[in-house]
Tab-separated table of C-alpha atoms in Angstrom:
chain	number	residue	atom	x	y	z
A	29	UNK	CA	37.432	40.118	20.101
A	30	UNK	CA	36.752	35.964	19.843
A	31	UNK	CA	39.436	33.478	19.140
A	32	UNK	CA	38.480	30.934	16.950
A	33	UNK	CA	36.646	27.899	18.532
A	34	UNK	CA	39.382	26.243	17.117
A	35	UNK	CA	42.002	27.720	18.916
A	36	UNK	CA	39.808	27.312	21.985
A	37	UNK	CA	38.955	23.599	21.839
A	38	UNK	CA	43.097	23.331	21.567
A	39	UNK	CA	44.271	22.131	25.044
A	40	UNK	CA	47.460	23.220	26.034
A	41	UNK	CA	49.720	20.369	28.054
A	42	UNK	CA	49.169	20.691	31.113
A	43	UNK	CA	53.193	20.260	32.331
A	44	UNK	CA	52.953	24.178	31.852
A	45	UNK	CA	51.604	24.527	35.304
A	46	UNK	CA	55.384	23.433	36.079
A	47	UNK	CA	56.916	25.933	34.847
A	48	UNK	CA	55.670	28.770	37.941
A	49	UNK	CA	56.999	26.150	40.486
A	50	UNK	CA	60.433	25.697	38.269
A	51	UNK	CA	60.984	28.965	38.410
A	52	UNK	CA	60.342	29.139	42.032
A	53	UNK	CA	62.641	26.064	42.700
A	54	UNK	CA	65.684	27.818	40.678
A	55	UNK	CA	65.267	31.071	42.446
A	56	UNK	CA	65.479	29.546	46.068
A	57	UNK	CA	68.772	27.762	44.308
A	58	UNK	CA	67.595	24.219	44.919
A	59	UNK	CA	68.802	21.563	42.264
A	60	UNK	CA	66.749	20.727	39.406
A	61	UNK	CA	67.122	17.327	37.593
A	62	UNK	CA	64.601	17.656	34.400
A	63	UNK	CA	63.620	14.159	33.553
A	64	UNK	CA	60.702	15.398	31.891
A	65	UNK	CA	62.763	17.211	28.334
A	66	UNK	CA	62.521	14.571	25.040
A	67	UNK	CA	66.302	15.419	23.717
A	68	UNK	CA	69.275	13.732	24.423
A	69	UNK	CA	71.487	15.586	26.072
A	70	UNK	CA	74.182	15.257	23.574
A	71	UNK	CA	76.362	17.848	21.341
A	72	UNK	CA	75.368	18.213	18.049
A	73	UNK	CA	78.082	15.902	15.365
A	74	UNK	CA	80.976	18.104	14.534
A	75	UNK	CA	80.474	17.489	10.734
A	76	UNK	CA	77.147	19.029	11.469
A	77	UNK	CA	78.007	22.166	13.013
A	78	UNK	CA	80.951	22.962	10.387
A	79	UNK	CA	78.548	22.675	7.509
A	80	UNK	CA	76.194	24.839	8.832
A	81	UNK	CA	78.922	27.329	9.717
A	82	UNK	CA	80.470	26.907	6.416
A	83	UNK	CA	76.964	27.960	4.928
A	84	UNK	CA	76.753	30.732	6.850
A	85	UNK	CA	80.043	31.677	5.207
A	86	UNK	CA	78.576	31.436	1.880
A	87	UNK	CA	75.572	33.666	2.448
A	88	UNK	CA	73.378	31.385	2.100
A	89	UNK	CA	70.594	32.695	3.815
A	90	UNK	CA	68.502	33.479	1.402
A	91	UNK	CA	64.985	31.990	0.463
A	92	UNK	CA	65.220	28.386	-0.886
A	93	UNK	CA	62.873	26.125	-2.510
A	94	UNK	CA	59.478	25.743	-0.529
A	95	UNK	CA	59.675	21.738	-0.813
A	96	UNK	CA	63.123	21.796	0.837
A	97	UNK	CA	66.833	21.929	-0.842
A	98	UNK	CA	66.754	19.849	-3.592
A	99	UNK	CA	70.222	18.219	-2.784
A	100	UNK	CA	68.405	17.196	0.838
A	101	UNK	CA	65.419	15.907	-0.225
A	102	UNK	CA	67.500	13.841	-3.257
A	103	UNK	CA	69.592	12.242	-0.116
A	104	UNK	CA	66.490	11.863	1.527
A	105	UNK	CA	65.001	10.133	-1.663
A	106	UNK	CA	67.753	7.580	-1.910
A	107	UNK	CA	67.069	6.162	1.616
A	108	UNK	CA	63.748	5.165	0.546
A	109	UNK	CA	63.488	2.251	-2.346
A	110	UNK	CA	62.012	3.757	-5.106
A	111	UNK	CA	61.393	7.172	-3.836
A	112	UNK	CA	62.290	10.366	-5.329
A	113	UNK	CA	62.722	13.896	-4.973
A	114	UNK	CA	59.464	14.461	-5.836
A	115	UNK	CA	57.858	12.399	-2.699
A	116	UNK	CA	60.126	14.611	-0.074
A	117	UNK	CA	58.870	17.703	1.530
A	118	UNK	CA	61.191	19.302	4.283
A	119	UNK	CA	59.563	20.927	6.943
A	120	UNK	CA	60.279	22.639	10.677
A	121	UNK	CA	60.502	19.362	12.215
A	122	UNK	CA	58.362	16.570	12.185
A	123	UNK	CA	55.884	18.425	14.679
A	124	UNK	CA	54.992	20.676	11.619
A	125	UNK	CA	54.874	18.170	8.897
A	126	UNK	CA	52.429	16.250	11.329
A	127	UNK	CA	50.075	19.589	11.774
A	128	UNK	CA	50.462	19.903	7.882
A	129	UNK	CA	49.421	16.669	7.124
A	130	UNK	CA	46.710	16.930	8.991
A	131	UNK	CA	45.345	20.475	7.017
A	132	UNK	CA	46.118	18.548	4.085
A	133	UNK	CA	43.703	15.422	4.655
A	134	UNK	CA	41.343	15.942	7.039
A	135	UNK	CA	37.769	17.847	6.498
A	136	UNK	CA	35.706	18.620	8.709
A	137	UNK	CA	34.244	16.059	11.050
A	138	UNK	CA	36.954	13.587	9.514
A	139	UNK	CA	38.111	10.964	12.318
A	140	UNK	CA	41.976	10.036	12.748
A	141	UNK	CA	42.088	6.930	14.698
A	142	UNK	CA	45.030	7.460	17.689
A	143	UNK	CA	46.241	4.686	20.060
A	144	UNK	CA	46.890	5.732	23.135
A	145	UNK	CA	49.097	6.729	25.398
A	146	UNK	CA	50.037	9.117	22.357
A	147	UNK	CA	52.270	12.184	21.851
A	148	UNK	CA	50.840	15.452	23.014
A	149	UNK	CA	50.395	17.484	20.184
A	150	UNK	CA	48.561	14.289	17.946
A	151	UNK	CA	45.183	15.277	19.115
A	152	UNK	CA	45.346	18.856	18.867
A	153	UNK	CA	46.628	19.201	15.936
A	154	UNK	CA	43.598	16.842	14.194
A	155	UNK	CA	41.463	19.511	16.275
A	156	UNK	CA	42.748	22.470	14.666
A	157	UNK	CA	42.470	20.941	11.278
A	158	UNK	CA	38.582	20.906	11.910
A	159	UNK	CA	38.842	16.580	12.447
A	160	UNK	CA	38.379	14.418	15.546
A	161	UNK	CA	40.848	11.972	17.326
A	162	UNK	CA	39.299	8.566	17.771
A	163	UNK	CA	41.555	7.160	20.798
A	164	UNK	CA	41.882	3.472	20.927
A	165	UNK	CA	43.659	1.350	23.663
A	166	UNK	CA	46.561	-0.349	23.084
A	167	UNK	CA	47.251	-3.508	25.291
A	168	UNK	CA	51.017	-3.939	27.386
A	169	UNK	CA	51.612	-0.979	25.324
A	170	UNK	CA	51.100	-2.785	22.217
A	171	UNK	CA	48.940	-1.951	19.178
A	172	UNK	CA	45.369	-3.575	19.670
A	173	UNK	CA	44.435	-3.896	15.676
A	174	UNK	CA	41.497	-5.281	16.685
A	175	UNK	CA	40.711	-2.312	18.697
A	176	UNK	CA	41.591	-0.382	15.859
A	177	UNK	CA	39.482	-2.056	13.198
A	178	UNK	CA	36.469	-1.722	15.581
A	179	UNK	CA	37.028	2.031	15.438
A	180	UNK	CA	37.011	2.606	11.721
A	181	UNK	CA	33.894	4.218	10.497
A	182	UNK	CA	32.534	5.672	7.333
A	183	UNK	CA	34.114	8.917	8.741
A	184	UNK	CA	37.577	7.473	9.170
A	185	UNK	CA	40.238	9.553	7.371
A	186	UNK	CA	43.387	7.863	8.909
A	187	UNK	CA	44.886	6.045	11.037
A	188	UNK	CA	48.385	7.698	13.040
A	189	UNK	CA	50.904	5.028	14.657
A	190	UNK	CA	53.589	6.327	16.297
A	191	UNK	CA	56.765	3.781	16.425
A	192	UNK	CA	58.809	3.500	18.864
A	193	UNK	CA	56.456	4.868	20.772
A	194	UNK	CA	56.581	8.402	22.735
A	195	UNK	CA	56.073	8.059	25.939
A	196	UNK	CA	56.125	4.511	26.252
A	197	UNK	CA	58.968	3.120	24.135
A	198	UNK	CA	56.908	0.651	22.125
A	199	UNK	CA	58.051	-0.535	19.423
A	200	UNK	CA	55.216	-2.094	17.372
A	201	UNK	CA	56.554	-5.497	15.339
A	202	UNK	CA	56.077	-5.682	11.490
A	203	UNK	CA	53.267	-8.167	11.921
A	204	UNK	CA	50.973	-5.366	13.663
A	205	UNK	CA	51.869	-2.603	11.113
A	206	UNK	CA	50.738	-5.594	8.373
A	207	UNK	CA	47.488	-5.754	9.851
A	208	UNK	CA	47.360	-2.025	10.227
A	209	UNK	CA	48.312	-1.787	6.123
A	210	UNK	CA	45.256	-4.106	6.083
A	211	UNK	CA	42.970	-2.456	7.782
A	212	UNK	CA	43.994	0.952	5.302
A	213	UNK	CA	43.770	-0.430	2.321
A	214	UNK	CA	40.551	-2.569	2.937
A	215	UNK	CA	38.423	1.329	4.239
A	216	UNK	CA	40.739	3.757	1.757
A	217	UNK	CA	42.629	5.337	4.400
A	218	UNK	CA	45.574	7.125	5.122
A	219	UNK	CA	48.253	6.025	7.315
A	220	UNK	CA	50.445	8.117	8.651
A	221	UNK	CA	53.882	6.810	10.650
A	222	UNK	CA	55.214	8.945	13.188
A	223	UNK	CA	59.160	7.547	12.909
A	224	UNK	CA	60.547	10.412	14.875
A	225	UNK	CA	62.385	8.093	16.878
A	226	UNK	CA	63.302	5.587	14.191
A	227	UNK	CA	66.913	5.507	14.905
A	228	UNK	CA	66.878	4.539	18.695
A	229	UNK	CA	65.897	0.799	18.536
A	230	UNK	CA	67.354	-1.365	21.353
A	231	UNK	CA	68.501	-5.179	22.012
A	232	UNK	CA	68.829	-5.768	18.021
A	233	UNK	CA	65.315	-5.737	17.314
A	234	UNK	CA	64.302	-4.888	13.648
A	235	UNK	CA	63.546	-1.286	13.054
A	236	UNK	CA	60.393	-2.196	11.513
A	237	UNK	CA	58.837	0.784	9.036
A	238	UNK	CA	55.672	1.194	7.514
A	239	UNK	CA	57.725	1.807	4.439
A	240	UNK	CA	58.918	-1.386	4.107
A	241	UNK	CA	55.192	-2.578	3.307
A	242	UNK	CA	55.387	-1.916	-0.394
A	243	UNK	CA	51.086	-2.508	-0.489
A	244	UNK	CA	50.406	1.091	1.507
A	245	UNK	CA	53.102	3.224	0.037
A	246	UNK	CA	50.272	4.576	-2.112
A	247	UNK	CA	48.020	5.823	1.159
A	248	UNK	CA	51.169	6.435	3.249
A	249	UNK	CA	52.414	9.704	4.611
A	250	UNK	CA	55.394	8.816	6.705
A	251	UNK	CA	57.668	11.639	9.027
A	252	UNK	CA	60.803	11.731	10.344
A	253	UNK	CA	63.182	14.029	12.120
A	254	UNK	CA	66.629	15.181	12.324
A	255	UNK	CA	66.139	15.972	15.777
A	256	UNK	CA	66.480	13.122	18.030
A	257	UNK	CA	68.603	11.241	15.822
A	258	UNK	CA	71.334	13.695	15.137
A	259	UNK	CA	70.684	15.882	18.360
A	260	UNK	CA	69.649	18.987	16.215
A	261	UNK	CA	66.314	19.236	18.508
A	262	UNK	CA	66.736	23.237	17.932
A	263	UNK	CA	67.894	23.218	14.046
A	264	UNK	CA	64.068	22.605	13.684
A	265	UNK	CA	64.249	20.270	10.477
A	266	UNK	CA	62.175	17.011	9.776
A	267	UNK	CA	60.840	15.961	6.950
A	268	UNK	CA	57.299	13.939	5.190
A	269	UNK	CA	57.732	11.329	2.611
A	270	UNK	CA	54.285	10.520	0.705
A	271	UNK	CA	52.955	10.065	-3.172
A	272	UNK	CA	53.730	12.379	-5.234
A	273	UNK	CA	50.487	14.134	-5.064
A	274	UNK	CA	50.396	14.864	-1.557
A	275	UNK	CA	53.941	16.143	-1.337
A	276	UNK	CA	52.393	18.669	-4.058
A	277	UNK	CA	49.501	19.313	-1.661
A	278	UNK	CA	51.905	19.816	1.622
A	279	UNK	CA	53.955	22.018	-0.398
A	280	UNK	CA	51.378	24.359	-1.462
A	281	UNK	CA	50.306	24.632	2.083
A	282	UNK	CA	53.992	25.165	3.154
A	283	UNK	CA	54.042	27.933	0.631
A	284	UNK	CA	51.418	30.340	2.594
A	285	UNK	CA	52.789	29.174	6.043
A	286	UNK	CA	56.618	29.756	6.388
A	287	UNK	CA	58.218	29.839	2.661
A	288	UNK	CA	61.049	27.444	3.720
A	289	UNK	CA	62.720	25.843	6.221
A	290	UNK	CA	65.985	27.225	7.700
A	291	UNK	CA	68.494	27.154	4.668
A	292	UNK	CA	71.765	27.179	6.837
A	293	UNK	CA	70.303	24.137	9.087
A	294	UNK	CA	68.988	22.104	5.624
A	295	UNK	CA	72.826	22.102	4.486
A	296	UNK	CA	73.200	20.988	8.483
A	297	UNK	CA	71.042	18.097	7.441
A	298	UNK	CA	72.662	17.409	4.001
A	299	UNK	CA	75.608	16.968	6.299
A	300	UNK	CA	74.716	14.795	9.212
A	301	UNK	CA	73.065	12.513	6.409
A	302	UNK	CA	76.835	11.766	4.766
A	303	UNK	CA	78.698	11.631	8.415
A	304	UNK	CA	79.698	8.455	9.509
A	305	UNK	CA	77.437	6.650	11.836
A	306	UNK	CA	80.008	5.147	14.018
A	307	UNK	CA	78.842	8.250	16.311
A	308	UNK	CA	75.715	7.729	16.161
A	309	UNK	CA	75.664	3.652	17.159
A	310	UNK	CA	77.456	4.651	19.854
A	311	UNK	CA	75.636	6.774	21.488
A	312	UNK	CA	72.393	4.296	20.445
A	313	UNK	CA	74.292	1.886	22.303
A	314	UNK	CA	74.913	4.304	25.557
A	315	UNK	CA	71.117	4.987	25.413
A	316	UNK	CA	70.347	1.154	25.599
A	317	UNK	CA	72.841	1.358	28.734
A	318	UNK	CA	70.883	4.221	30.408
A	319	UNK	CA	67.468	2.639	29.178
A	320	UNK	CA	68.527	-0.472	31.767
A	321	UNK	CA	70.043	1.335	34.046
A	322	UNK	CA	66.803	3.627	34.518
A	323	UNK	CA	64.710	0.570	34.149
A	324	UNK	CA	66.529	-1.469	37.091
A	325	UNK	CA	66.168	2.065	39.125
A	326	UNK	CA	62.333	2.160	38.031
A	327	UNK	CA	61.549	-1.384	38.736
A	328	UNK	CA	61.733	-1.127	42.263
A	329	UNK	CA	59.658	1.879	42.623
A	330	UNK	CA	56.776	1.187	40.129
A	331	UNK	CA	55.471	-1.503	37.852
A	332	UNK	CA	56.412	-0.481	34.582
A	333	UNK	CA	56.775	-2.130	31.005
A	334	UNK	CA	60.628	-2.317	29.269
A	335	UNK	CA	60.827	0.232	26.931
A	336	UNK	CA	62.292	-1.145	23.606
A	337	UNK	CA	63.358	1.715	22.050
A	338	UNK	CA	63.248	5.614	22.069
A	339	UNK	CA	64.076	7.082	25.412
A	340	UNK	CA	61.279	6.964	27.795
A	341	UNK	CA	59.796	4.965	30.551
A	342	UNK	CA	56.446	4.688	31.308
A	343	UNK	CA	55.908	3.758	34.960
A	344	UNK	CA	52.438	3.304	36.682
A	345	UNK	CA	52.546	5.101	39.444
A	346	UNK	CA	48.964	4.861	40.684
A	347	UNK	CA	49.637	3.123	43.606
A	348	UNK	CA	51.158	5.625	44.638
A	349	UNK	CA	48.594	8.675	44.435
A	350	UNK	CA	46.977	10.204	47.340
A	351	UNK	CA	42.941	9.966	47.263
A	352	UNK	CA	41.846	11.980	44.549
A	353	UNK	CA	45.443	12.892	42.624
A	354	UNK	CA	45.853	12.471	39.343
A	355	UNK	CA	49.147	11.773	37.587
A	356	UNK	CA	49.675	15.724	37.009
A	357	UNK	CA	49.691	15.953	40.932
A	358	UNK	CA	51.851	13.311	41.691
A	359	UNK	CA	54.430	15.129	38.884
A	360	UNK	CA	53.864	18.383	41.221
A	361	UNK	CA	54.036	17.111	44.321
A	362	UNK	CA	57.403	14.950	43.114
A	363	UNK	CA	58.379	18.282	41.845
A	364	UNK	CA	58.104	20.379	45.113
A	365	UNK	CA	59.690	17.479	47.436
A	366	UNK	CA	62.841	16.730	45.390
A	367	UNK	CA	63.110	18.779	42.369
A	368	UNK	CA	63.253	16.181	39.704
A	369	UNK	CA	60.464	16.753	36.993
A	370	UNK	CA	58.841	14.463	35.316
A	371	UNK	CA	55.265	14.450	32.842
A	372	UNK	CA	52.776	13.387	34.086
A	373	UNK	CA	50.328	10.730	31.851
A	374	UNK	CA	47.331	12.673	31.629
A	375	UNK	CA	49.240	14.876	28.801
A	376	UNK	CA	49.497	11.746	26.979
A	377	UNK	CA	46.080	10.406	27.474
A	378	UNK	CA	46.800	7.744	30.053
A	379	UNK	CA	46.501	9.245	33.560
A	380	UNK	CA	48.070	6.876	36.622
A	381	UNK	CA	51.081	7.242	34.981
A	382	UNK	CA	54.088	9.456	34.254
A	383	UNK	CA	56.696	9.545	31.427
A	384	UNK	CA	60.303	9.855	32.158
A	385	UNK	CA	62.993	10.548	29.761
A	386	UNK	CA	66.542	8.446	30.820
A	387	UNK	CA	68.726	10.613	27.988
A	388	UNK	CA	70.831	12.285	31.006
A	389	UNK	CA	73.773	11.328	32.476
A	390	UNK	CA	73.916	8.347	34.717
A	391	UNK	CA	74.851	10.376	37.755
A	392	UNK	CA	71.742	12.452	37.305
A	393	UNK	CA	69.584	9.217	36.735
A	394	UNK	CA	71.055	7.525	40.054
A	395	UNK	CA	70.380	10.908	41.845
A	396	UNK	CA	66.466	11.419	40.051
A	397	UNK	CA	65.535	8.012	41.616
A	398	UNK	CA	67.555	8.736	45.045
A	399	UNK	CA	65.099	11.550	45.588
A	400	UNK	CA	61.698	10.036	44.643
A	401	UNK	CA	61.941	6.877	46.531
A	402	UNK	CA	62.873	8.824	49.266
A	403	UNK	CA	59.403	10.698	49.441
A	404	UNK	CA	57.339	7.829	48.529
């Protein structure tokens, strides 16, 4: 019996050949210090976990409207100028409103243009909708729209930016997301915005969104999650804001693929939307602490560009590889000598480089880059 060639072209990241030497490392009882998870390691907002208990109480755990809970995606609505309802669909995070989009506009043969260094799952999930990824270079980790508008072709479907940026931390300035809007409307395309991260912008920079361009609403389809920014990475809810017409489309889809989303963590949701946000700038503002704490640490290992928001560093740590090692080995052999894990750059299209996540506690940062420089 064949899979699919689909399913076969899918590559799998390769940080799961970790997970035999993890194991290994635990059962001999040595330390492990996971740099390599993207969640904060914070609780989940009180307010959140009392609504979802209180809906739980209720019984309300039954089916729910395919597009989401209407009073979620009206909250949603209102945080958008001149959005409604009608332009929200609520999905299992933003990974599956990404993979859904991507059913939803892409034939095949379709290209999706995608800067690199780029979150794992961008690729594959254009794959499995039958399209191909068109990776482009960005420059200091910076969009390259020059790049980009050399790779459109009469098979361009859309183009995917990701800002801030996982892994690098990028965030890309409203000037390049103008000339990105540009570039759209000038070839009909889609864009799509990746704004998982939205929320974690550091030094008082502008949180930039493609949103705010009021000339691409009509080709944008723009995701966001509860996950990062509320630290409900497991409640599994995110959510797609586009025209009217493609919501319809997503929905549909949606309809043969899981029903609904979680009811219990949608009223979650409704909830962490109305909390107070005092929280939530603080522990922005203990991020931006760790982000220069890890950067000082990182500096003096490996050349690496300041992140300016999300939580990740990017270091280059090719000077550092043994004739004939890629990044994946260096995460292994990193791995093996001091038991801090890390991803290595080849899952994100740049090899020569890993990406580290600095949402731990400080003592476990200090420790992380204790160990490595030892063995270097």
């Amino acid at each position: 019996m064949k899979l699919s060639k689909r399913i076969q072209a899918v590559e799998g990241s390769k940080t799961a050949r970790f997970i035999p030497l993890l194991d290994a490392l635990k059962r001999q009882g040595r330390p492990v210090i996971s740099l390599a998870i993207g969640e904060p390691t914070y609780d989940t907002p009180p307010p959140v976990i009392d609504a979802t208990k209180q809906s739980l109480d209720r019984q309300e755990t039954r089916y729910s409207d395919m597009a989401g809970l209407m009073g979620l995606r009206t909250a949603l609505a209102g945080r958008f100028d001149g959005c409604g309802a009608e332009n929200i669909v609520v999905f299992n995070g933003s990974k599956q409103a990404l993979y859904a989009i991507f059913q939803g506009i892409c034939n095949p043969g379709d290209q999706v243009i995608i800067p690199i260094p780029c979150w794992v799952s961008f690729a594959e999930q254009v794959k499995l909708a039958g399209g191909d990824p068109v990776f482009v270079a960005t420059s200091n980790h910076q969009l390259d729209t020059e790049a980009i508008a050399t790779a459109v072709t009469g098979k361009t479907r859309a183009i995917l930016i990701n800002s801030p940026n996982n892994p690098t931390g990028a965030v890309y300035p409203r000037e390049a997301l103008e000339r990105v809007a540009r570039l759209a409307n000038e070839h009909d395309l889609f864009v799509i915005a990746d704004e998982a991260y939205d929320f974690f912008v550091y030094d008082n920079l502008p949180r930039s969104s493609f949103y705010d361009l009021e000339t691409v609403r009509d080709r944008l389809i723009l995701t966001r999650s509860f996950s990062k920014h509320y630290a409900m990475t497991g409640f599994r809810v995110g959510y797609a804001v586009a025209p009217p017409a493609v919501a319809a489309a997503l929905v549909r889809l949606q309809s043969h693929v899981t029903g609904n989303v979680c009811t219990f963590a949608q009223h979650g949701a409704m909830a962490a939307l109305e909390m107070d946000e005092g929280l939530l700038v603080r522990r922005r503002m203990d991020l931006q602490h760790k982000r220069d704490l890890a950067f000082e640490q990182v500096s003096g290992l490996f050349p690496c560009v300041r992140p300016q928001g999300a939580f990740y560093l990017f270091p280059d740590i090719s000077g550092h590889l043994h004739q004939g090692e890629t990044s994946g080995g260096f995460a292994a052999r990193v791995l093996e000598k001091t038991g801090v894990a890390v991803v290595p750059g080849e899952d994100f299209g740049m090899d020569g480089h890993v990406r580290i996540c600095f949402a731990v506690p400080d003592d476990q940062l200090l420790d992380a880059f204790k160990r490595i420089r030892e063995v270097l």
